[in-house]
mmCIF file of C-alpha atoms and ligand atoms in Angstrom:
data_model
loop_
_atom_site.group_PDB
_atom_site.id
_atom_site.type_symbol
_atom_site.label_atom_id
_atom_site.label_comp_id
_atom_site.label_asym_id
_atom_site.label_seq_id
_atom_site.Cartn_x
_atom_site.Cartn_y
_atom_site.Cartn_z
ATOM 1 C CA MET A 78 143.554 122.865 300.268
ATOM 2 C CA SER A 79 144.669 120.145 302.861
ATOM 3 C CA THR A 80 142.959 116.876 303.290
ATOM 4 C CA SER A 81 143.644 114.606 306.023
ATOM 5 C CA PRO A 82 144.668 110.750 305.880
ATOM 6 C CA SER A 83 142.560 108.385 307.029
ATOM 7 C CA LEU A 84 142.644 105.523 309.341
ATOM 8 C CA THR A 85 141.103 102.097 308.895
ATOM 9 C CA PHE A 86 138.893 100.472 311.626
ATOM 10 C CA HIS A 87 138.678 96.738 312.420
ATOM 11 C CA ASP A 88 135.354 96.550 311.085
ATOM 12 C CA GLY A 89 136.737 97.843 307.816
ATOM 13 C CA HIS A 90 135.505 101.427 307.585
ATOM 14 C CA SER A 91 137.842 104.346 307.776
ATOM 15 C CA ILE A 92 137.799 107.597 309.461
ATOM 16 C CA PRO A 93 139.696 110.930 308.488
ATOM 17 C CA GLN A 94 142.460 111.262 310.875
ATOM 18 C CA LEU A 95 142.160 114.867 311.703
ATOM 19 C CA GLY A 96 138.213 116.090 312.260
ATOM 20 C CA TYR A 97 136.433 119.058 313.566
ATOM 21 C CA GLY A 98 134.773 119.303 316.999
ATOM 22 C CA VAL A 99 131.908 121.271 317.642
ATOM 23 C CA TYR A 100 131.677 121.109 321.481
ATOM 24 C CA LYS A 101 130.180 124.572 322.745
ATOM 25 C CA VAL A 102 129.515 125.700 319.358
ATOM 26 C CA ASP A 103 126.025 127.259 319.459
ATOM 27 C CA ASN A 104 123.329 125.262 317.227
ATOM 28 C CA GLU A 105 122.710 128.716 315.513
ATOM 29 C CA VAL A 106 126.372 128.906 314.225
ATOM 30 C CA ALA A 107 127.162 125.420 314.003
ATOM 31 C CA ALA A 108 125.933 125.135 310.368
ATOM 32 C CA ASP A 109 127.924 128.192 309.043
ATOM 33 C CA LEU A 110 131.045 126.859 311.176
ATOM 34 C CA THR A 111 130.685 123.406 310.011
ATOM 35 C CA GLY A 112 130.043 124.437 306.429
ATOM 36 C CA GLN A 113 133.270 126.632 306.657
ATOM 37 C CA ALA A 114 134.972 123.625 308.009
ATOM 38 C CA ILE A 115 133.795 121.410 304.837
ATOM 39 C CA ASP A 116 134.700 124.025 302.737
ATOM 40 C CA ALA A 117 138.268 124.151 304.238
ATOM 41 C CA GLY A 118 138.897 120.699 303.555
ATOM 42 C CA TYR A 119 137.551 118.774 306.696
ATOM 43 C CA ARG A 120 135.656 115.545 306.082
ATOM 44 C CA HIS A 121 134.802 114.456 309.794
ATOM 45 C CA ILE A 122 132.703 116.291 312.128
ATOM 46 C CA ASP A 123 132.523 115.222 316.053
ATOM 47 C CA THR A 124 129.126 116.281 317.573
ATOM 48 C CA ALA A 125 126.995 114.895 320.360
ATOM 49 C CA LYS A 126 123.431 114.912 321.599
ATOM 50 C CA LEU A 127 124.768 116.883 324.601
ATOM 51 C CA TYR A 128 126.317 119.830 322.557
ATOM 52 C CA GLY A 129 122.711 120.912 321.395
ATOM 53 C CA ASN A 130 123.991 121.408 317.855
ATOM 54 C CA GLU A 131 123.271 117.994 315.927
ATOM 55 C CA GLU A 132 120.701 119.982 313.939
ATOM 56 C CA GLY A 133 122.949 122.647 312.808
ATOM 57 C CA VAL A 134 125.634 120.165 311.927
ATOM 58 C CA GLY A 135 123.495 118.149 309.742
ATOM 59 C CA ARG A 136 122.231 120.989 307.979
ATOM 60 C CA ALA A 137 125.731 121.742 306.982
ATOM 61 C CA VAL A 138 126.350 118.032 305.999
ATOM 62 C CA ARG A 139 123.203 118.166 303.931
ATOM 63 C CA ALA A 140 123.783 121.432 302.274
ATOM 64 C CA ALA A 141 127.510 120.566 301.458
ATOM 65 C CA ASP A 142 128.868 120.157 297.838
ATOM 66 C CA VAL A 143 130.622 117.159 299.195
ATOM 67 C CA PRO A 144 128.818 113.870 298.626
ATOM 68 C CA ARG A 145 127.489 112.315 301.966
ATOM 69 C CA GLU A 146 129.487 109.209 301.535
ATOM 70 C CA ASP A 147 132.507 111.044 301.645
ATOM 71 C CA LEU A 148 131.835 113.072 304.803
ATOM 72 C CA PHE A 149 132.237 111.250 308.462
ATOM 73 C CA VAL A 150 129.868 112.185 311.029
ATOM 74 C CA THR A 151 129.968 111.155 314.654
ATOM 75 C CA THR A 152 127.292 111.780 317.446
ATOM 76 C CA LYS A 153 127.275 110.285 321.183
ATOM 77 C CA LEU A 154 124.565 108.639 323.596
ATOM 78 C CA TRP A 155 124.091 110.974 326.574
ATOM 79 C CA ASN A 156 124.436 109.486 330.172
ATOM 80 C CA ASP A 157 120.852 109.252 330.837
ATOM 81 C CA GLU A 158 119.982 106.910 328.063
ATOM 82 C CA HIS A 159 122.028 103.971 328.626
ATOM 83 C CA ALA A 160 118.974 101.554 329.181
ATOM 84 C CA TYR A 161 118.763 99.488 325.986
ATOM 85 C CA ASP A 162 115.503 100.812 324.544
ATOM 86 C CA ASP A 163 116.248 104.547 325.324
ATOM 87 C CA ALA A 164 119.504 103.991 323.569
ATOM 88 C CA ILE A 165 117.734 102.823 320.277
ATOM 89 C CA ALA A 166 115.290 105.702 320.411
ATOM 90 C CA ALA A 167 118.287 108.078 321.392
ATOM 91 C CA CYS A 168 119.942 106.993 317.922
ATOM 92 C CA GLU A 169 117.088 107.369 315.957
ATOM 93 C CA ALA A 170 116.327 111.040 317.516
ATOM 94 C CA SER A 171 119.974 112.188 316.752
ATOM 95 C CA LEU A 172 119.429 110.838 313.029
ATOM 96 C CA GLU A 173 116.179 112.905 313.223
ATOM 97 C CA ARG A 174 117.973 116.065 314.465
ATOM 98 C CA LEU A 175 120.844 115.564 311.943
ATOM 99 C CA GLY A 176 118.434 114.891 309.107
ATOM 100 C CA LEU A 177 120.511 111.937 307.988
ATOM 101 C CA ASP A 178 119.861 108.575 307.227
ATOM 102 C CA TYR A 179 122.838 107.028 308.994
ATOM 103 C CA MET A 180 125.726 108.291 310.968
ATOM 104 C CA ASP A 181 129.219 106.815 310.463
ATOM 105 C CA LEU A 182 130.092 106.447 314.108
ATOM 106 C CA TYR A 183 127.926 106.426 317.245
ATOM 107 C CA LEU A 184 129.753 106.651 320.689
ATOM 108 C CA ILE A 185 128.714 105.914 324.077
ATOM 109 C CA HIS A 186 129.603 109.300 325.422
ATOM 110 C CA TRP A 187 130.870 108.336 329.052
ATOM 111 C CA ALA A 188 130.763 104.788 330.598
ATOM 112 C CA VAL A 189 129.329 106.294 334.273
ATOM 113 C CA PRO A 190 130.624 103.335 336.006
ATOM 114 C CA SER A 191 128.232 104.251 339.015
ATOM 115 C CA GLN A 192 125.178 103.934 337.040
ATOM 116 C CA GLY A 193 125.937 100.657 335.528
ATOM 117 C CA GLN A 194 124.189 100.438 332.449
ATOM 118 C CA TYR A 195 127.078 100.566 329.960
ATOM 119 C CA VAL A 196 126.749 96.912 328.889
ATOM 120 C CA GLU A 197 123.119 97.120 328.088
ATOM 121 C CA ALA A 198 124.152 100.345 326.363
ATOM 122 C CA TRP A 199 126.953 98.704 324.224
ATOM 123 C CA GLU A 200 124.347 96.036 323.478
ATOM 124 C CA ALA A 201 122.149 98.580 322.073
ATOM 125 C CA LEU A 202 124.710 99.923 319.666
ATOM 126 C CA VAL A 203 125.664 96.480 318.483
ATOM 127 C CA GLU A 204 121.912 96.385 317.460
ATOM 128 C CA LEU A 205 122.001 99.963 315.791
ATOM 129 C CA GLN A 206 124.965 98.860 313.665
ATOM 130 C CA LYS A 207 123.051 95.684 312.824
ATOM 131 C CA ARG A 208 119.980 97.674 311.754
ATOM 132 C CA GLY A 209 122.400 100.068 309.705
ATOM 133 C CA LEU A 210 121.656 103.433 311.596
ATOM 134 C CA THR A 211 125.213 103.637 312.081
ATOM 135 C CA ARG A 212 128.114 102.318 310.133
ATOM 136 C CA SER A 213 130.535 101.843 312.993
ATOM 137 C CA ILE A 214 130.331 101.798 316.711
ATOM 138 C CA GLY A 215 132.681 102.878 319.441
ATOM 139 C CA VAL A 216 133.076 104.404 323.020
ATOM 140 C CA SER A 217 134.313 107.294 324.927
ATOM 141 C CA ASN A 218 135.313 107.946 328.107
ATOM 142 C CA PHE A 219 135.854 104.298 329.369
ATOM 143 C CA PRO A 220 138.236 103.157 332.254
ATOM 144 C CA LEU A 221 139.978 100.309 331.191
ATOM 145 C CA ALA A 222 138.125 97.716 333.199
ATOM 146 C CA GLU A 223 134.854 98.867 331.965
ATOM 147 C CA LEU A 224 136.254 98.776 328.218
ATOM 148 C CA GLU A 225 137.242 95.223 328.694
ATOM 149 C CA GLU A 226 134.039 94.508 330.288
ATOM 150 C CA ILE A 227 131.808 95.431 327.290
ATOM 151 C CA ILE A 228 134.119 93.064 325.031
ATOM 152 C CA ALA A 229 133.995 90.217 327.239
ATOM 153 C CA ALA A 230 130.294 90.728 327.584
ATOM 154 C CA THR A 231 129.353 90.791 324.041
ATOM 155 C CA GLY A 232 132.091 89.706 321.933
ATOM 156 C CA VAL A 233 132.061 92.915 320.321
ATOM 157 C CA THR A 234 135.064 95.380 320.266
ATOM 158 C CA PRO A 235 134.685 99.203 319.873
ATOM 159 C CA VAL A 236 136.323 100.648 316.723
ATOM 160 C CA ILE A 237 137.475 103.473 318.339
ATOM 161 C CA HIS A 238 137.981 105.110 321.992
ATOM 162 C CA GLN A 239 137.523 108.967 322.331
ATOM 163 C CA ILE A 240 139.455 110.114 325.393
ATOM 164 C CA GLU A 241 140.936 113.129 326.821
ATOM 165 C CA LEU A 242 144.532 113.213 325.147
ATOM 166 C CA HIS A 243 147.076 115.581 324.676
ATOM 167 C CA PRO A 244 150.863 116.189 325.298
ATOM 168 C CA TYR A 245 150.148 117.027 329.018
ATOM 169 C CA PHE A 246 148.008 113.941 329.560
ATOM 170 C CA GLN A 247 149.134 110.957 327.145
ATOM 171 C CA GLN A 248 147.048 108.089 328.290
ATOM 172 C CA ARG A 249 149.904 105.398 327.763
ATOM 173 C CA GLU A 250 148.156 102.597 329.545
ATOM 174 C CA LEU A 251 144.786 102.931 327.498
ATOM 175 C CA ARG A 252 146.643 103.460 324.306
ATOM 176 C CA GLU A 253 148.712 100.210 324.676
ATOM 177 C CA ALA A 254 145.322 98.101 325.508
ATOM 178 C CA HIS A 255 143.925 99.763 322.309
ATOM 179 C CA ALA A 256 146.725 98.610 320.262
ATOM 180 C CA GLN A 257 146.223 95.257 321.725
ATOM 181 C CA HIS A 258 142.290 95.254 321.290
ATOM 182 C CA SER A 259 142.989 96.669 317.601
ATOM 183 C CA ILE A 260 140.922 100.000 318.864
ATOM 184 C CA LEU A 261 142.037 103.157 317.384
ATOM 185 C CA THR A 262 142.785 106.021 320.023
ATOM 186 C CA GLN A 263 140.737 109.479 319.549
ATOM 187 C CA SER A 264 141.837 112.555 321.282
ATOM 188 C CA TRP A 265 139.246 114.832 322.649
ATOM 189 C CA GLY A 266 140.724 118.285 324.073
ATOM 190 C CA PRO A 267 143.952 117.747 321.552
ATOM 191 C CA LEU A 268 145.055 121.076 322.182
ATOM 192 C CA GLY A 269 144.297 121.025 326.064
ATOM 193 C CA GLN A 270 141.101 122.798 325.695
ATOM 194 C CA GLY A 271 142.944 126.228 326.261
ATOM 195 C CA LYS A 272 142.942 125.337 330.024
ATOM 196 C CA SER A 273 146.755 124.929 330.312
ATOM 197 C CA ASP A 274 149.846 126.656 328.993
ATOM 198 C CA LEU A 275 150.417 124.036 326.373
ATOM 199 C CA LEU A 276 150.622 126.179 323.472
ATOM 200 C CA GLU A 277 153.098 128.442 325.404
ATOM 201 C CA ASN A 278 155.284 125.624 326.367
ATOM 202 C CA PRO A 279 159.003 126.337 325.210
ATOM 203 C CA VAL A 280 159.371 122.862 324.068
ATOM 204 C CA ILE A 281 156.120 123.246 321.685
ATOM 205 C CA THR A 282 156.927 126.925 320.551
ATOM 206 C CA GLY A 283 160.730 125.938 319.870
ATOM 207 C CA ILE A 284 159.702 122.991 317.553
ATOM 208 C CA ALA A 285 156.884 125.464 315.841
ATOM 209 C CA ALA A 286 159.843 128.202 315.352
ATOM 210 C CA ALA A 287 162.072 125.542 313.816
ATOM 211 C CA HIS A 288 159.274 124.337 311.201
ATOM 212 C CA GLY A 289 157.816 127.589 310.601
ATOM 213 C CA ALA A 290 154.393 126.231 312.025
ATOM 214 C CA THR A 291 151.985 127.324 314.780
ATOM 215 C CA PRO A 292 151.974 125.523 318.306
ATOM 216 C CA ALA A 293 148.411 123.977 317.394
ATOM 217 C CA GLN A 294 149.914 122.712 314.354
ATOM 218 C CA VAL A 295 153.036 121.118 316.439
ATOM 219 C CA VAL A 296 150.641 119.754 318.999
ATOM 220 C CA LEU A 297 148.079 118.325 316.410
ATOM 221 C CA ALA A 298 151.049 116.868 314.266
ATOM 222 C CA TRP A 299 152.150 114.975 317.321
ATOM 223 C CA HIS A 300 148.957 113.308 317.437
ATOM 224 C CA LEU A 301 148.942 112.341 313.913
ATOM 225 C CA ALA A 302 152.396 111.277 314.080
ATOM 226 C CA HIS A 303 151.022 108.702 316.929
ATOM 227 C CA ASP A 304 148.410 107.062 314.716
ATOM 228 C CA ILE A 305 145.835 108.810 317.062
ATOM 229 C CA VAL A 306 142.420 110.443 315.319
ATOM 230 C CA ALA A 307 142.083 114.173 316.573
ATOM 231 C CA ILE A 308 139.254 116.433 316.645
ATOM 232 C CA PRO A 309 140.352 119.859 317.601
ATOM 233 C CA LYS A 310 137.677 122.510 317.865
ATOM 234 C CA SER A 311 137.768 126.192 316.917
ATOM 235 C CA ALA A 312 135.090 129.034 316.124
ATOM 236 C CA THR A 313 137.538 131.050 314.431
ATOM 237 C CA PRO A 314 137.716 130.707 310.786
ATOM 238 C CA SER A 315 141.657 131.163 310.407
ATOM 239 C CA ARG A 316 142.337 128.545 312.908
ATOM 240 C CA ILE A 317 139.835 125.951 311.439
ATOM 241 C CA VAL A 318 142.043 126.351 308.365
ATOM 242 C CA GLU A 319 145.146 126.351 310.677
ATOM 243 C CA ASN A 320 144.429 123.275 312.519
ATOM 244 C CA LEU A 321 143.733 121.364 309.308
ATOM 245 C CA GLU A 322 146.961 122.347 307.479
ATOM 246 C CA SER A 323 148.712 120.241 310.522
ATOM 247 C CA VAL A 324 148.473 117.352 308.582
ATOM 248 C CA GLN A 325 151.288 118.741 306.133
ATOM 249 C CA LEU A 326 153.618 118.987 309.093
ATOM 250 C CA GLN A 327 156.187 116.408 309.474
ATOM 251 C CA LEU A 328 157.681 116.227 312.718
ATOM 252 C CA SER A 329 161.291 114.607 313.276
ATOM 253 C CA PRO A 330 161.760 111.603 315.616
ATOM 254 C CA ASP A 331 163.639 114.127 317.896
ATOM 255 C CA ASP A 332 160.629 116.372 318.048
ATOM 256 C CA ILE A 333 158.058 113.686 318.687
ATOM 257 C CA ALA A 334 160.259 112.148 321.577
ATOM 258 C CA ALA A 335 160.868 115.664 323.127
ATOM 259 C CA ILE A 336 157.033 115.987 323.130
ATOM 260 C CA ASP A 337 156.331 112.630 324.485
ATOM 261 C CA GLU A 338 158.618 114.054 327.466
ATOM 262 C CA LEU A 339 155.833 116.566 328.254
ATOM 263 C CA ASP A 340 153.285 114.039 329.961
ATOM 264 C CA ARG A 341 152.390 115.032 333.325
ATOM 265 C CA PRO A 342 150.758 112.779 336.292
ATOM 266 C CA ASP A 343 148.385 115.634 337.032
ATOM 267 C CA GLY A 344 147.697 116.743 333.255
ATOM 268 C CA ARG A 345 144.057 115.818 333.234
ATOM 269 C CA ALA A 346 141.911 118.923 332.434
ATOM 270 C CA GLY A 347 138.660 117.195 332.348
ATOM 271 C CA PHE A 348 136.352 114.682 334.267
ATOM 272 C CA ASP A 349 138.058 111.360 335.298
ATOM 273 C CA PRO A 350 135.797 108.850 333.535
ATOM 274 C CA ALA A 351 136.097 106.514 336.824
ATOM 275 C CA GLN A 352 134.248 109.225 338.673
ATOM 276 C CA LYS A 353 131.794 110.901 336.423
ATOM 277 C CA ARG A 354 128.473 110.231 337.725
ATOM 278 C CA ASP A 355 125.775 112.138 335.586
HETATM 279 P P1 LIG B 988 140.458 121.479 322.154
HETATM 280 O O1 LIG B 988 141.783 120.848 322.621
HETATM 281 O O2 LIG B 988 140.105 121.228 320.798
HETATM 282 O O3 LIG B 988 140.606 123.096 322.540
HETATM 283 C C1 LIG B 988 139.594 124.038 321.757
HETATM 284 C C2 LIG B 988 140.126 125.504 322.040
HETATM 285 O O4 LIG B 988 141.641 125.594 321.643
HETATM 286 C C3 LIG B 988 139.468 126.374 321.291
HETATM 287 O O5 LIG B 988 138.350 126.849 321.920
HETATM 288 C C4 LIG B 988 140.479 127.643 321.392
HETATM 289 O O6 LIG B 988 140.391 128.298 322.450
HETATM 290 C C5 LIG B 988 141.911 126.983 321.101
HETATM 291 N N1 LIG B 988 142.179 126.566 319.779
HETATM 292 C C6 LIG B 988 141.661 125.887 318.792
HETATM 293 N N2 LIG B 988 142.564 126.367 317.760
HETATM 294 C C7 LIG B 988 143.517 126.887 317.928
HETATM 295 C C8 LIG B 988 144.693 127.545 317.465
HETATM 296 N N3 LIG B 988 145.039 127.055 316.101
HETATM 297 N N4 LIG B 988 145.597 128.187 318.152
HETATM 298 C C9 LIG B 988 145.328 128.414 319.326
HETATM 299 N N5 LIG B 988 144.296 128.067 320.129
HETATM 300 C C10 LIG B 988 143.577 127.276 319.486
HETATM 301 O O7 LIG B 988 139.311 121.289 322.838
HETATM 302 P P2 LIG B 988 137.766 120.879 322.798
HETATM 303 O O8 LIG B 988 136.902 121.759 322.155
HETATM 304 O O9 LIG B 988 137.293 120.450 324.426
HETATM 305 O O10 LIG B 988 138.051 119.371 322.274
HETATM 306 C C11 LIG B 988 137.854 119.066 320.890
HETATM 307 C C12 LIG B 988 136.427 118.221 320.542
HETATM 308 O O11 LIG B 988 136.507 117.164 321.134
HETATM 309 C C13 LIG B 988 135.231 119.082 320.995
HETATM 310 O O12 LIG B 988 134.878 120.072 320.146
HETATM 311 C C14 LIG B 988 134.347 117.773 321.062
HETATM 312 O O13 LIG B 988 133.901 117.479 319.647
HETATM 313 C C15 LIG B 988 135.228 116.707 321.429
HETATM 314 N N6 LIG B 988 135.023 116.592 323.092
HETATM 315 C C16 LIG B 988 134.592 115.326 323.231
HETATM 316 C C17 LIG B 988 134.467 115.020 324.828
HETATM 317 C C18 LIG B 988 133.995 113.774 325.399
HETATM 318 O O14 LIG B 988 133.583 113.525 326.316
HETATM 319 N N7 LIG B 988 133.960 112.725 324.468
HETATM 320 C C19 LIG B 988 134.763 116.196 325.830
HETATM 321 C C20 LIG B 988 135.335 117.125 325.094
HETATM 322 C C21 LIG B 988 135.488 117.446 323.822
#
């Protein structure tokens, strides 16, 4: 059974570098699939209020043979609950659905700059961490200006920033800013969400053939080699195992450099955080 290495946050807690994402996994099957992921060796699960499956994820976490302290659970604050009191209540409601006493990481899901409440939401997350409802706090989908604004406004730096990131969209500017602030980078859509030909790209398939690995494993190993946390999603049991096994794949410096070359200015597959409005 493969186990992921961990990376350490600036607050002293650590996160397994390869996790299991459950976007678009129905609540009815979330407990079964999350249980399979834990059995396969995953110790980090990424959900969100938006996904509607916190209840199923929590059931699997509570039923697992693995002690709670050895599992890492992330969930996220949705966009209509950025007001301070709403954010506090939203975290409590997520814990209720998860059936857990604490979460390991709570993220603001999107900055939604036009709504203008992300500083207030961040202040609420700072309070939630103080109260012990979440071990660590971070953000997702923040443009750089809004990321720097919440740090300047509160003096508290997110431990991690979860952003769309894959070989076709490598987010170099944000990654450099994260390094300066000691923020870890986390990739959502690490495999490109199946929206492009990434896994058929000849650079990727060529490296995969040379290593006797799959294209998905090569892409995930590239994230790991860059010290990025990745949370691939699959609802297929064999792929759940396959994706975790990427932790065993060592790419050469030439492999990594060749994948670095795949970055594209128009490679974004999802929403632009600067434009997202609801
Ligand atoms: P992903 O890049 O993980 O792609 C998932 C898709 O890739 C699967 O549906 C499947 O079609 C394919 N796939 C998975 N494993 C494969 C394999 N081994 N071989 C071939 N194809 C394979 O995209 P995602 O699910 O959107 O992102 C991963 C996780 O990131 C989500 O589940 C969620 O937890 C998180 N996420 C967060 C945000 C955010 O706004 N913060 C947005 C999207 C996703």
